[in-house]
GROMACS .gro file of C-alpha atoms in nm:
model
  502
    1MET     CA    1  -6.246  -7.069  -6.395
    2ALA     CA    2  -5.983  -7.067  -6.122
    3PHE     CA    3  -5.682  -7.297  -6.152
    4TYR     CA    4  -5.676  -7.584  -5.903
    5PHE     CA    5  -5.363  -7.771  -5.802
    6THR     CA    6  -5.444  -8.141  -5.804
    7GLU     CA    7  -5.215  -8.228  -5.513
    8PRO     CA    8  -5.242  -8.087  -5.159
    9SER     CA    9  -4.951  -7.880  -5.032
   10HIS     CA   10  -4.735  -8.046  -4.770
   11THR     CA   11  -4.515  -7.936  -4.481
   12PHE     CA   12  -4.171  -8.071  -4.386
   13SER     CA   13  -4.320  -8.275  -4.099
   14GLU     CA   14  -4.507  -8.487  -4.355
   15TYR     CA   15  -4.183  -8.622  -4.505
   16LEU     CA   16  -3.901  -8.851  -4.401
   17LEU     CA   17  -3.573  -8.935  -4.572
   18VAL     CA   18  -3.517  -9.301  -4.657
   19PRO     CA   19  -3.156  -9.411  -4.594
   20GLY     CA   20  -2.930  -9.486  -4.887
   21TYR     CA   21  -2.608  -9.683  -4.915
   22SER     CA   22  -2.326  -9.523  -4.716
   23GLY     CA   23  -1.964  -9.622  -4.761
   24THR     CA   24  -1.686  -9.606  -4.506
   25ASP     CA   25  -1.608  -9.250  -4.617
   26CYS     CA   26  -1.954  -9.132  -4.513
   27GLN     CA   27  -1.850  -8.975  -4.186
   28PRO     CA   28  -1.966  -8.632  -4.060
   29GLN     CA   29  -1.613  -8.487  -4.065
   30ASN     CA   30  -1.596  -8.556  -4.441
   31VAL     CA   31  -1.917  -8.369  -4.525
   32SER     CA   32  -1.897  -8.029  -4.697
   33LEU     CA   33  -2.185  -7.788  -4.644
   34LYS     CA   34  -2.053  -7.526  -4.885
   35THR     CA   35  -2.329  -7.388  -5.105
   36PRO     CA   36  -2.377  -7.100  -5.353
   37LEU     CA   37  -2.539  -6.780  -5.228
   38VAL     CA   38  -2.573  -6.598  -5.562
   39ARG     CA   39  -2.632  -6.685  -5.927
   40PHE     CA   40  -2.351  -6.806  -6.150
   41LYS     CA   41  -2.299  -6.936  -6.503
   42LYS     CA   42  -2.230  -7.298  -6.581
   43GLY     CA   43  -1.859  -7.371  -6.546
   44GLU     CA   44  -1.797  -7.065  -6.328
   45GLU     CA   45  -1.774  -7.019  -5.952
   46PRO     CA   46  -2.034  -6.806  -5.768
   47ALA     CA   47  -1.913  -6.464  -5.651
   48ILE     CA   48  -2.025  -6.552  -5.296
   49SER     CA   49  -2.068  -6.896  -5.141
   50LEU     CA   50  -2.171  -6.991  -4.789
   51ASN     CA   51  -1.967  -7.232  -4.579
   52ILE     CA   52  -2.285  -7.350  -4.406
   53PRO     CA   53  -2.636  -7.334  -4.559
   54LEU     CA   54  -2.786  -7.105  -4.294
   55VAL     CA   55  -2.878  -6.735  -4.311
   56SER     CA   56  -3.067  -6.529  -4.055
   57ALA     CA   57  -3.397  -6.363  -4.135
   58ILE     CA   58  -3.446  -5.996  -4.218
   59MET     CA   59  -3.621  -5.921  -3.888
   60GLN     CA   60  -3.592  -5.666  -3.609
   61SER     CA   61  -3.594  -5.943  -3.351
   62VAL     CA   62  -3.325  -6.149  -3.524
   63SER     CA   63  -3.060  -5.982  -3.739
   64ASN     CA   64  -2.847  -5.695  -3.616
   65ASP     CA   65  -2.469  -5.651  -3.627
   66THR     CA   66  -2.411  -5.878  -3.325
   67MET     CA   67  -2.597  -6.163  -3.491
   68ALA     CA   68  -2.418  -6.095  -3.821
   69ILE     CA   69  -2.075  -6.126  -3.662
   70ALA     CA   70  -2.163  -6.444  -3.471
   71LEU     CA   71  -2.314  -6.615  -3.776
   72ALA     CA   72  -2.031  -6.513  -4.010
   73LYS     CA   73  -1.789  -6.673  -3.764
   74GLU     CA   74  -1.971  -7.002  -3.821
   75GLY     CA   75  -1.981  -6.965  -4.201
   76GLY     CA   76  -2.328  -6.821  -4.263
   77VAL     CA   77  -2.469  -6.477  -4.340
   78SER     CA   78  -2.709  -6.243  -4.162
   79PHE     CA   79  -2.933  -6.004  -4.350
   80ILE     CA   80  -2.953  -5.699  -4.125
   81TYR     CA   81  -3.310  -5.583  -4.096
   82GLY     CA   82  -3.423  -5.293  -4.312
   83SER     CA   83  -3.720  -5.175  -4.105
   84GLN     CA   84  -3.508  -4.900  -3.950
   85SER     CA   85  -3.356  -4.576  -4.071
   86ILE     CA   86  -3.105  -4.594  -4.354
   87GLU     CA   87  -2.840  -4.441  -4.129
   88SER     CA   88  -2.879  -4.695  -3.848
   89GLN     CA   89  -2.886  -4.992  -4.085
   90ALA     CA   90  -2.572  -4.870  -4.263
   91ALA     CA   91  -2.403  -4.820  -3.925
   92MET     CA   92  -2.473  -5.184  -3.836
   93VAL     CA   93  -2.319  -5.295  -4.165
   94ARG     CA   94  -2.010  -5.082  -4.096
   95ARG     CA   95  -1.967  -5.235  -3.752
   96VAL     CA   96  -1.969  -5.584  -3.899
   97LYS     CA   97  -1.716  -5.493  -4.169
   98ALA     CA   98  -1.490  -5.321  -3.915
   99TYR     CA   99  -1.501  -5.606  -3.666
  100LYS     CA  100  -1.270  -5.852  -3.839
  101ALA     CA  101  -1.049  -5.652  -4.069
  102GLY     CA  102  -0.769  -5.724  -3.826
  103PHE     CA  103  -0.745  -5.350  -3.756
  104VAL     CA  104  -1.052  -5.268  -3.547
  105VAL     CA  105  -1.174  -4.911  -3.504
  106SER     CA  106  -1.241  -4.851  -3.135
  107ASP     CA  107  -1.605  -4.797  -3.043
  108SER     CA  108  -1.547  -4.792  -2.663
  109ASN     CA  109  -1.375  -4.464  -2.585
  110LEU     CA  110  -1.325  -4.250  -2.274
  111VAL     CA  111  -1.168  -3.923  -2.161
  112PRO     CA  112  -0.944  -3.899  -1.850
  113ASP     CA  113  -1.218  -3.726  -1.649
  114ASN     CA  114  -1.461  -4.014  -1.695
  115THR     CA  115  -1.516  -4.227  -1.385
  116LEU     CA  116  -1.514  -4.596  -1.303
  117ALA     CA  117  -1.893  -4.580  -1.317
  118ASP     CA  118  -1.864  -4.468  -1.679
  119VAL     CA  119  -1.633  -4.761  -1.751
  120VAL     CA  120  -1.884  -5.008  -1.607
  121GLU     CA  121  -2.170  -4.850  -1.801
  122LEU     CA  122  -1.973  -4.854  -2.126
  123LYS     CA  123  -1.874  -5.216  -2.080
  124ASN     CA  124  -2.234  -5.317  -2.014
  125LYS     CA  125  -2.347  -5.126  -2.322
  126LYS     CA  126  -2.079  -5.233  -2.569
  127GLY     CA  127  -1.958  -5.559  -2.418
  128HIS     CA  128  -1.591  -5.467  -2.465
  129SER     CA  129  -1.334  -5.482  -2.184
  130THR     CA  130  -1.062  -5.281  -2.367
  131MET     CA  131  -1.132  -4.907  -2.385
  132ALA     CA  132  -0.924  -4.630  -2.536
  133VAL     CA  133  -0.867  -4.310  -2.338
  134THR     CA  134  -0.827  -4.019  -2.579
  135ASP     CA  135  -0.812  -3.644  -2.534
  136ASP     CA  136  -1.158  -3.594  -2.685
  137GLY     CA  137  -1.322  -3.931  -2.619
  138THR     CA  138  -1.337  -4.023  -2.989
  139ALA     CA  139  -1.198  -4.322  -3.178
  140ASN     CA  140  -0.936  -4.104  -3.348
  141GLY     CA  141  -0.839  -3.865  -3.070
  142LYS     CA  142  -0.490  -3.839  -2.922
  143LEU     CA  143  -0.427  -4.162  -2.732
  144LEU     CA  144  -0.357  -4.098  -2.362
  145GLY     CA  145  -0.396  -4.452  -2.229
  146ILE     CA  146  -0.616  -4.758  -2.224
  147VAL     CA  147  -0.838  -4.924  -1.965
  148THR     CA  148  -0.879  -5.301  -1.936
  149GLU     CA  149  -1.026  -5.521  -1.665
  150ARG     CA  150  -0.677  -5.557  -1.519
  151ASP     CA  151  -0.670  -5.185  -1.435
  152TYR     CA  152  -0.950  -5.180  -1.178
  153ARG     CA  153  -1.130  -5.385  -0.913
  154LEU     CA  154  -1.491  -5.295  -0.848
  155SER     CA  155  -1.480  -5.444  -0.498
  156ARG     CA  156  -1.195  -5.213  -0.389
  157MET     CA  157  -1.249  -4.890  -0.581
  158ALA     CA  158  -1.506  -4.614  -0.557
  159LEU     CA  159  -1.724  -4.569  -0.863
  160ASP     CA  160  -1.639  -4.198  -0.877
  161THR     CA  161  -1.266  -4.272  -0.923
  162LYS     CA  162  -1.144  -4.092  -1.234
  163VAL     CA  163  -1.011  -4.291  -1.527
  164SER     CA  164  -0.687  -4.092  -1.520
  165GLU     CA  165  -0.607  -4.247  -1.180
  166PHE     CA  166  -0.617  -4.613  -1.286
  167MET     CA  167  -0.571  -4.628  -1.664
  168THR     CA  168  -0.251  -4.765  -1.817
  169PRO     CA  169  -0.089  -4.440  -1.941
  170PHE     CA  170   0.049  -4.397  -2.291
  171ASP     CA  171   0.414  -4.409  -2.186
  172LYS     CA  172   0.364  -4.763  -2.055
  173LEU     CA  173   0.187  -4.889  -2.366
  174VAL     CA  174   0.334  -5.092  -2.649
  175THR     CA  175   0.205  -4.940  -2.974
  176ALA     CA  176   0.263  -4.966  -3.348
  177GLN     CA  177   0.254  -4.706  -3.622
  178VAL     CA  178  -0.004  -4.681  -3.899
  179GLY     CA  179   0.122  -4.882  -4.195
  180VAL     CA  180   0.226  -5.185  -3.992
  181SER     CA  181   0.109  -5.509  -4.155
  182LEU     CA  182  -0.132  -5.740  -3.977
  183LYS     CA  183   0.137  -6.008  -3.957
  184GLU     CA  184   0.381  -5.762  -3.800
  185ALA     CA  185   0.115  -5.645  -3.556
  186ASN     CA  186   0.039  -6.001  -3.453
  187ASP     CA  187   0.411  -6.067  -3.401
  188ILE     CA  188   0.429  -5.764  -3.168
  189LEU     CA  189   0.128  -5.896  -2.974
  190TRP     CA  190   0.286  -6.234  -2.924
  191ASP     CA  191   0.639  -6.111  -2.855
  192ASN     CA  192   0.513  -5.874  -2.583
  193LYS     CA  193   0.244  -6.106  -2.444
  194LEU     CA  194  -0.028  -5.848  -2.513
  195ASN     CA  195  -0.403  -5.886  -2.557
  196SER     CA  196  -0.435  -5.568  -2.763
  197LEU     CA  197  -0.209  -5.342  -2.967
  198PRO     CA  198  -0.304  -4.978  -3.031
  199ILE     CA  199  -0.217  -4.852  -3.380
  200ILE     CA  200  -0.136  -4.479  -3.383
  201ASP     CA  201  -0.026  -4.216  -3.635
  202LYS     CA  202   0.281  -3.993  -3.609
  203ASP     CA  203   0.090  -3.743  -3.393
  204GLN     CA  204  -0.018  -4.011  -3.142
  205HIS     CA  205  -0.377  -4.016  -3.268
  206LEU     CA  206  -0.546  -4.353  -3.235
  207ASP     CA  207  -0.617  -4.530  -3.563
  208SER     CA  208  -0.729  -4.877  -3.455
  209PHE     CA  209  -0.658  -5.180  -3.240
  210VAL     CA  210  -0.530  -5.527  -3.324
  211PHE     CA  211  -0.651  -5.792  -3.081
  212ARG     CA  212  -0.501  -6.128  -2.990
  213LYS     CA  213  -0.854  -6.275  -2.980
  214ASP     CA  214  -0.899  -6.204  -3.352
  215TYR     CA  215  -0.591  -6.412  -3.431
  216GLU     CA  216  -0.718  -6.692  -3.211
  217SER     CA  217  -1.066  -6.656  -3.360
  218LYS     CA  218  -0.941  -6.789  -3.692
  219LYS     CA  219  -0.812  -7.099  -3.516
  220THR     CA  220  -1.146  -7.174  -3.346
  221ASN     CA  221  -1.374  -7.060  -3.632
  222LYS     CA  222  -1.239  -7.249  -3.930
  223ASN     CA  223  -1.559  -7.197  -4.131
  224GLU     CA  224  -1.577  -6.818  -4.085
  225LEU     CA  225  -1.701  -6.639  -4.395
  226LEU     CA  226  -1.469  -6.359  -4.506
  227ASP     CA  227  -1.450  -6.125  -4.803
  228ASP     CA  228  -1.133  -6.065  -5.006
  229LYS     CA  229  -1.016  -5.815  -4.743
  230LYS     CA  230  -1.054  -6.066  -4.459
  231ARG     CA  231  -1.367  -5.895  -4.326
  232TYR     CA  232  -1.686  -6.075  -4.230
  233VAL     CA  233  -1.946  -6.111  -4.505
  234VAL     CA  234  -2.275  -5.940  -4.423
  235GLY     CA  235  -2.610  -5.896  -4.598
  236ALA     CA  236  -2.880  -5.631  -4.565
  237GLY     CA  237  -3.252  -5.613  -4.632
  238ILE     CA  238  -3.405  -5.351  -4.861
  239ASN     CA  239  -3.762  -5.264  -4.960
  240THR     CA  240  -3.932  -5.160  -5.282
  241ARG     CA  241  -3.993  -4.801  -5.172
  242ASP     CA  242  -3.671  -4.622  -5.071
  243TYR     CA  243  -3.415  -4.835  -5.256
  244ALA     CA  244  -3.274  -4.537  -5.446
  245GLU     CA  245  -3.153  -4.394  -5.114
  246ARG     CA  246  -3.100  -4.711  -4.910
  247VAL     CA  247  -2.900  -4.920  -5.159
  248PRO     CA  248  -2.619  -4.662  -5.214
  249ALA     CA  249  -2.582  -4.615  -4.837
  250LEU     CA  250  -2.560  -4.989  -4.773
  251ILE     CA  251  -2.312  -5.048  -5.055
  252GLU     CA  252  -2.096  -4.758  -4.931
  253ALA     CA  253  -2.107  -4.913  -4.582
  254GLY     CA  254  -1.973  -5.240  -4.723
  255ALA     CA  255  -2.275  -5.472  -4.757
  256ASP     CA  256  -2.178  -5.779  -4.960
  257VAL     CA  257  -2.528  -5.884  -5.064
  258LEU     CA  258  -2.877  -5.736  -5.047
  259CYS     CA  259  -3.220  -5.897  -5.033
  260ILE     CA  260  -3.559  -5.746  -5.109
  261ASP     CA  261  -3.765  -5.806  -4.796
  262SER     CA  262  -4.121  -5.876  -4.903
  263SER     CA  263  -4.396  -6.117  -4.806
  264GLU     CA  264  -4.477  -6.178  -5.173
  265GLY     CA  265  -4.226  -6.134  -5.454
  266PHE     CA  266  -4.419  -6.208  -5.773
  267SER     CA  267  -4.475  -5.838  -5.841
  268GLU     CA  268  -4.370  -5.550  -6.062
  269TRP     CA  269  -4.240  -5.368  -5.751
  270GLN     CA  270  -3.957  -5.619  -5.722
  271LYS     CA  271  -3.887  -5.603  -6.094
  272LEU     CA  272  -3.853  -5.223  -6.076
  273THR     CA  273  -3.622  -5.249  -5.775
  274ILE     CA  274  -3.390  -5.500  -5.944
  275GLU     CA  275  -3.391  -5.299  -6.268
  276TRP     CA  276  -3.283  -4.986  -6.077
  277ILE     CA  277  -2.996  -5.175  -5.913
  278ARG     CA  278  -2.880  -5.321  -6.245
  279GLU     CA  279  -2.902  -4.979  -6.414
  280HIS     CA  280  -2.685  -4.813  -6.150
  281TYR     CA  281  -2.452  -5.096  -6.043
  282GLY     CA  282  -2.468  -5.362  -6.313
  283ASP     CA  283  -2.398  -5.709  -6.177
  284SER     CA  284  -2.154  -5.585  -5.913
  285VAL     CA  285  -2.429  -5.555  -5.651
  286LYS     CA  286  -2.581  -5.889  -5.554
  287VAL     CA  287  -2.950  -5.884  -5.466
  288GLY     CA  288  -3.190  -6.162  -5.373
  289ALA     CA  289  -3.565  -6.141  -5.418
  290GLY     CA  290  -3.887  -6.316  -5.313
  291ASN     CA  291  -4.085  -6.465  -5.164
  292VAL     CA  292  -4.249  -6.704  -5.413
  293VAL     CA  293  -4.413  -7.047  -5.385
  294ASP     CA  294  -4.437  -7.179  -5.740
  295ALA     CA  295  -4.253  -7.211  -6.071
  296ASP     CA  296  -4.414  -6.902  -6.224
  297GLY     CA  297  -4.290  -6.682  -5.939
  298PHE     CA  298  -3.940  -6.825  -5.965
  299ARG     CA  299  -3.922  -6.779  -6.342
  300PHE     CA  300  -4.039  -6.417  -6.312
  301LEU     CA  301  -3.773  -6.319  -6.057
  302ALA     CA  302  -3.498  -6.519  -6.230
  303ASP     CA  303  -3.572  -6.335  -6.556
  304CYS     CA  304  -3.567  -6.006  -6.362
  305GLY     CA  305  -3.207  -6.083  -6.264
  306ALA     CA  306  -3.242  -6.183  -5.898
  307ASP     CA  307  -2.920  -6.335  -5.762
  308PHE     CA  308  -3.112  -6.577  -5.539
  309ILE     CA  309  -3.479  -6.637  -5.477
  310LYS     CA  310  -3.654  -6.695  -5.144
  311VAL     CA  311  -3.930  -6.955  -5.121
  312GLY     CA  312  -4.216  -6.949  -4.872
  313ILE     CA  313  -4.529  -6.756  -4.781
  314GLY     CA  314  -4.702  -6.787  -4.447
  315GLY     CA  315  -4.489  -7.068  -4.302
  316GLY     CA  316  -4.300  -6.869  -4.038
  317SER     CA  317  -4.383  -6.938  -3.674
  318ILE     CA  318  -4.490  -6.577  -3.616
  319CYS     CA  319  -4.652  -6.528  -3.959
  320ILE     CA  320  -5.032  -6.520  -3.989
  321THR     CA  321  -5.054  -6.428  -4.359
  322ARG     CA  322  -5.235  -6.751  -4.442
  323GLU     CA  323  -5.475  -6.695  -4.154
  324THR     CA  324  -5.555  -6.334  -4.240
  325LYS     CA  325  -5.538  -6.343  -4.621
  326GLY     CA  326  -5.568  -6.706  -4.728
  327ILE     CA  327  -5.244  -6.676  -4.927
  328GLY     CA  328  -4.955  -6.924  -4.919
  329ARG     CA  329  -4.852  -7.283  -4.972
  330GLY     CA  330  -4.709  -7.570  -4.769
  331GLN     CA  331  -4.335  -7.511  -4.740
  332ALA     CA  332  -4.225  -7.856  -4.856
  333THR     CA  333  -4.440  -7.848  -5.169
  334ALA     CA  334  -4.330  -7.494  -5.251
  335THR     CA  335  -3.962  -7.585  -5.213
  336ILE     CA  336  -3.995  -7.897  -5.432
  337GLU     CA  337  -4.171  -7.711  -5.716
  338VAL     CA  338  -3.940  -7.409  -5.714
  339ALA     CA  339  -3.630  -7.633  -5.702
  340LYS     CA  340  -3.757  -7.813  -6.012
  341ALA     CA  341  -3.810  -7.477  -6.185
  342ARG     CA  342  -3.456  -7.370  -6.089
  343ASP     CA  343  -3.309  -7.686  -6.242
  344GLU     CA  344  -3.510  -7.638  -6.562
  345TYR     CA  345  -3.395  -7.277  -6.581
  346PHE     CA  346  -3.034  -7.389  -6.544
  347LYS     CA  347  -3.072  -7.642  -6.829
  348GLU     CA  348  -3.229  -7.379  -7.054
  349THR     CA  349  -3.001  -7.083  -6.980
  350GLY     CA  350  -2.684  -7.219  -6.823
  351ILE     CA  351  -2.747  -6.985  -6.529
  352TYR     CA  352  -2.791  -7.132  -6.182
  353VAL     CA  353  -3.008  -6.921  -5.950
  354PRO     CA  354  -2.988  -7.050  -5.587
  355ILE     CA  355  -3.308  -7.082  -5.390
  356CYS     CA  356  -3.355  -7.020  -5.019
  357SER     CA  357  -3.624  -7.198  -4.819
  358ASP     CA  358  -3.770  -6.937  -4.583
  359GLY     CA  359  -4.010  -7.056  -4.312
  360GLY     CA  360  -4.169  -7.378  -4.194
  361ILE     CA  361  -3.866  -7.502  -3.996
  362VAL     CA  362  -3.973  -7.649  -3.662
  363HIS     CA  363  -3.711  -7.919  -3.598
  364ASP     CA  364  -3.346  -7.940  -3.701
  365TYR     CA  365  -3.415  -8.230  -3.937
  366HIS     CA  366  -3.650  -8.005  -4.135
  367MET     CA  367  -3.340  -7.815  -4.250
  368THR     CA  368  -3.190  -8.131  -4.399
  369LEU     CA  369  -3.523  -8.208  -4.565
  370ALA     CA  370  -3.530  -7.859  -4.716
  371LEU     CA  371  -3.183  -7.914  -4.861
  372ALA     CA  372  -3.274  -8.260  -4.992
  373MET     CA  373  -3.583  -8.112  -5.160
  374GLY     CA  374  -3.359  -7.872  -5.352
  375SER     CA  375  -3.303  -7.566  -5.138
  376ASP     CA  376  -2.948  -7.429  -5.159
  377PHE     CA  377  -2.969  -7.263  -4.819
  378ILE     CA  378  -3.223  -7.187  -4.548
  379MET     CA  379  -3.338  -6.859  -4.393
  380LEU     CA  380  -3.428  -6.886  -4.025
  381GLY     CA  381  -3.598  -6.646  -3.785
  382ARG     CA  382  -3.727  -6.826  -3.476
  383TYR     CA  383  -3.421  -7.052  -3.469
  384PHE     CA  384  -3.176  -6.761  -3.436
  385SER     CA  385  -3.403  -6.543  -3.221
  386ARG     CA  386  -3.347  -6.783  -2.927
  387PHE     CA  387  -2.976  -6.712  -2.896
  388ASP     CA  388  -2.770  -6.469  -2.689
  389GLU     CA  389  -2.669  -6.284  -3.005
  390SER     CA  390  -3.022  -6.185  -3.113
  391PRO     CA  391  -3.110  -5.820  -3.038
  392THR     CA  392  -3.408  -5.893  -2.811
  393ASN     CA  393  -3.449  -5.902  -2.436
  394LYS     CA  394  -3.412  -6.218  -2.228
  395VAL     CA  395  -3.698  -6.234  -1.979
  396MET     CA  396  -3.821  -6.476  -1.713
  397ILE     CA  397  -4.169  -6.617  -1.787
  398ASN     CA  398  -4.320  -6.869  -1.544
  399GLY     CA  399  -3.977  -6.971  -1.418
  400GLN     CA  400  -3.822  -7.015  -1.762
  401TYR     CA  401  -3.595  -6.780  -1.953
  402MET     CA  402  -3.745  -6.666  -2.282
  403LYS     CA  403  -3.646  -6.431  -2.564
  404GLU     CA  404  -3.886  -6.186  -2.724
  405TYR     CA  405  -3.972  -6.259  -3.087
  406TRP     CA  406  -4.205  -6.067  -3.314
  407GLY     CA  407  -4.299  -6.070  -3.681
  408GLU     CA  408  -4.227  -5.789  -3.924
  409GLY     CA  409  -4.598  -5.771  -3.995
  410SER     CA  410  -4.687  -5.731  -3.628
  411ALA     CA  411  -4.809  -5.409  -3.472
  412ARG     CA  412  -4.479  -5.391  -3.285
  413ALA     CA  413  -4.260  -5.394  -3.597
  414ARG     CA  414  -4.504  -5.207  -3.821
  415ASN     CA  415  -4.290  -5.292  -4.124
  416TRP     CA  416  -4.552  -5.196  -4.380
  417GLN     CA  417  -4.292  -5.190  -4.659
  418ARG     CA  418  -4.263  -5.568  -4.639
  419TYR     CA  419  -4.632  -5.606  -4.719
  420ASP     CA  420  -4.649  -5.312  -4.958
  421LEU     CA  421  -4.897  -5.339  -5.245
  422GLY     CA  422  -4.879  -4.973  -5.340
  423GLY     CA  423  -5.112  -4.694  -5.233
  424GLU     CA  424  -5.115  -4.557  -4.880
  425THR     CA  425  -4.802  -4.613  -4.675
  426ASN     CA  426  -4.931  -4.774  -4.358
  427LEU     CA  427  -5.016  -5.111  -4.208
  428LYS     CA  428  -5.386  -5.182  -4.242
  429PHE     CA  429  -5.389  -5.512  -4.054
  430GLU     CA  430  -5.142  -5.745  -3.889
  431GLU     CA  431  -4.971  -6.035  -4.066
  432GLY     CA  432  -4.746  -6.128  -3.773
  433VAL     CA  433  -4.764  -6.179  -3.399
  434ASP     CA  434  -4.564  -6.068  -3.092
  435SER     CA  435  -4.439  -6.367  -2.894
  436TYR     CA  436  -4.174  -6.539  -2.682
  437VAL     CA  437  -3.942  -6.828  -2.766
  438PRO     CA  438  -3.746  -7.044  -2.517
  439TYR     CA  439  -3.397  -6.906  -2.458
  440ALA     CA  440  -3.135  -7.148  -2.596
  441GLY     CA  441  -2.792  -6.999  -2.513
  442SER     CA  442  -2.511  -6.916  -2.754
  443LEU     CA  443  -2.534  -6.933  -3.131
  444LYS     CA  444  -2.206  -7.122  -3.165
  445ASP     CA  445  -2.311  -7.410  -2.940
  446ASN     CA  446  -2.654  -7.452  -3.099
  447VAL     CA  447  -2.543  -7.418  -3.459
  448GLY     CA  448  -2.271  -7.674  -3.393
  449ILE     CA  449  -2.531  -7.927  -3.277
  450THR     CA  450  -2.759  -7.852  -3.572
  451LEU     CA  451  -2.478  -7.897  -3.824
  452ILE     CA  452  -2.362  -8.230  -3.682
  453LYS     CA  453  -2.722  -8.357  -3.706
  454MET     CA  454  -2.737  -8.237  -4.067
  455LYS     CA  455  -2.407  -8.401  -4.157
  456SER     CA  456  -2.504  -8.727  -3.987
  457THR     CA  457  -2.831  -8.744  -4.180
  458MET     CA  458  -2.650  -8.673  -4.505
  459CYS     CA  459  -2.413  -8.962  -4.430
  460ASN     CA  460  -2.714  -9.189  -4.377
  461CYS     CA  461  -2.820  -9.093  -4.728
  462GLY     CA  462  -2.472  -9.163  -4.867
  463ALA     CA  463  -2.405  -8.795  -4.944
  464LEU     CA  464  -2.096  -8.588  -4.865
  465SER     CA  465  -2.220  -8.259  -5.014
  466ILE     CA  466  -2.547  -8.075  -5.061
  467PRO     CA  467  -2.560  -8.135  -5.441
  468GLU     CA  468  -2.496  -8.506  -5.379
  469LEU     CA  469  -2.774  -8.513  -5.119
  470GLN     CA  470  -3.014  -8.362  -5.371
  471GLN     CA  471  -2.920  -8.628  -5.626
  472LYS     CA  472  -2.935  -8.927  -5.392
  473ALA     CA  473  -3.213  -8.833  -5.150
  474LYS     CA  474  -3.518  -9.059  -5.133
  475LEU     CA  475  -3.816  -8.899  -4.963
  476THR     CA  476  -4.139  -9.054  -4.846
  477LEU     CA  477  -4.466  -8.900  -4.733
  478VAL     CA  478  -4.576  -9.014  -4.389
  479SER     CA  479  -4.918  -9.071  -4.239
  480SER     CA  480  -5.038  -8.906  -3.921
  481THR     CA  481  -5.007  -9.241  -3.744
  482SER     CA  482  -4.647  -9.291  -3.852
  483ILE     CA  483  -4.563  -8.941  -3.727
  484VAL     CA  484  -4.677  -9.057  -3.381
  485GLU     CA  485  -4.473  -9.375  -3.425
  486GLY     CA  486  -4.162  -9.165  -3.494
  487GLY     CA  487  -4.156  -9.015  -3.145
  488ALA     CA  488  -4.142  -9.170  -2.800
  489HIS     CA  489  -4.466  -9.366  -2.754
  490ASP     CA  490  -4.625  -9.634  -2.535
  491VAL     CA  491  -4.383  -9.564  -2.252
  492VAL     CA  492  -4.386  -9.344  -1.943
  493LEU     CA  493  -4.094  -9.104  -1.963
  494LYS     CA  494  -3.878  -9.077  -1.653
  495ASP     CA  495  -3.897  -8.696  -1.661
  496SER     CA  496  -4.278  -8.719  -1.643
  497VAL     CA  497  -4.263  -8.946  -1.338
  498ALA     CA  498  -4.010  -8.719  -1.168
  499SER     CA  499  -4.225  -8.411  -1.224
  500ARG     CA  500  -4.530  -8.583  -1.074
  501ASN     CA  501  -4.331  -8.680  -0.764
  502GLN     CA  502  -4.209  -8.329  -0.695
   0.00000   0.00000   0.00000
């Protein structure tokens, strides 16, 4: 006879936090959102921790190198999507690791015979205003000059004007030699009132740039998440098919943490993948696994050696796994049960395996609920897909700007590896949809608002850290009527009146 859970599964919207006592120290600026990303032993520190409990989903429409850089600046981690070639995924990882080493390899390069039209096209493509002019147009060619926005005016120059006519030539540049320290390079920038400093070798070949904005970035991004070489931390998704080729390429490119991207993680395929990584890399390579929705799934992946475990099946806004297959569980219930299993595992083994709530987030307060229910951090797709930094197009739909957003199980993504159950290598039916989400602007602005809401709620609960929130939180189920009561009701909103009068 089948096993029946006696309690229904619940979503985040069915819960509210009940306030607890808050002292005078319970102020948002005193709250720490630091949280472990990977497993650790009792009494030890995790190899990687997040400064904020947010990571971006392993999706084509969410996590590329641009998103990874923006999120790392705020203290979180992106997992660059794996449903692409090994070479292109590794290249994205390299771009993230190169971005904030202080010494940045130039990826916007010209030759003297290029034109102003080429400059405009390159700027639109790469987004960079500083471009190196080298003899062969490569990042390591002989440096002949640089082009910045101060070197040209589109309103007064013909687009066919050659770069050699308006670039700042080498003999007018301030440069530094390879071997200069980052501190010395920054001193040269400031002493000479420069925005960029080319670093060259003894033969005048370009090595890298040091930018003033990177120095200032540290001042404005106090939570940025850096590795021991002062580079941004970045994750990458892998699958259970080509890991023997993909993992070495990603590790060589500099990926700090990997995650098996699968709709359902309670399987031998994930065990075999983790075993291969441990056999070839030991514990030096960190890899998360999932997704699971109960204690049995957690225990299986924890015993396999997963460094963190993702929770959630079918709760994503573009996921239709529950609709097509009847598989899944309410995200709140799944998070609560898996968190309990994690705590029991820690008591038994002395090993803490962080869990990540993945899916089911509709409102910002759902994130705080997920943390209170035991999640160590949260993976978000729709939330991040709305921002400038996501890799999708911004389009106008019915007078409103929208961003494209599609699931990995959609016909558009055709990421069959994520739903792989063995056998033929193709997608038999869809488990995701192709959609739009309202455009929301920059990541930094939106994440800042989300985090202040999170910290304020934690203060209402008398908690100044995520572990303290999980200890002190009091949660109550709500009725459908009280959900209505929680919003604006029994009034006529001014915006509604204004729209009728237009």
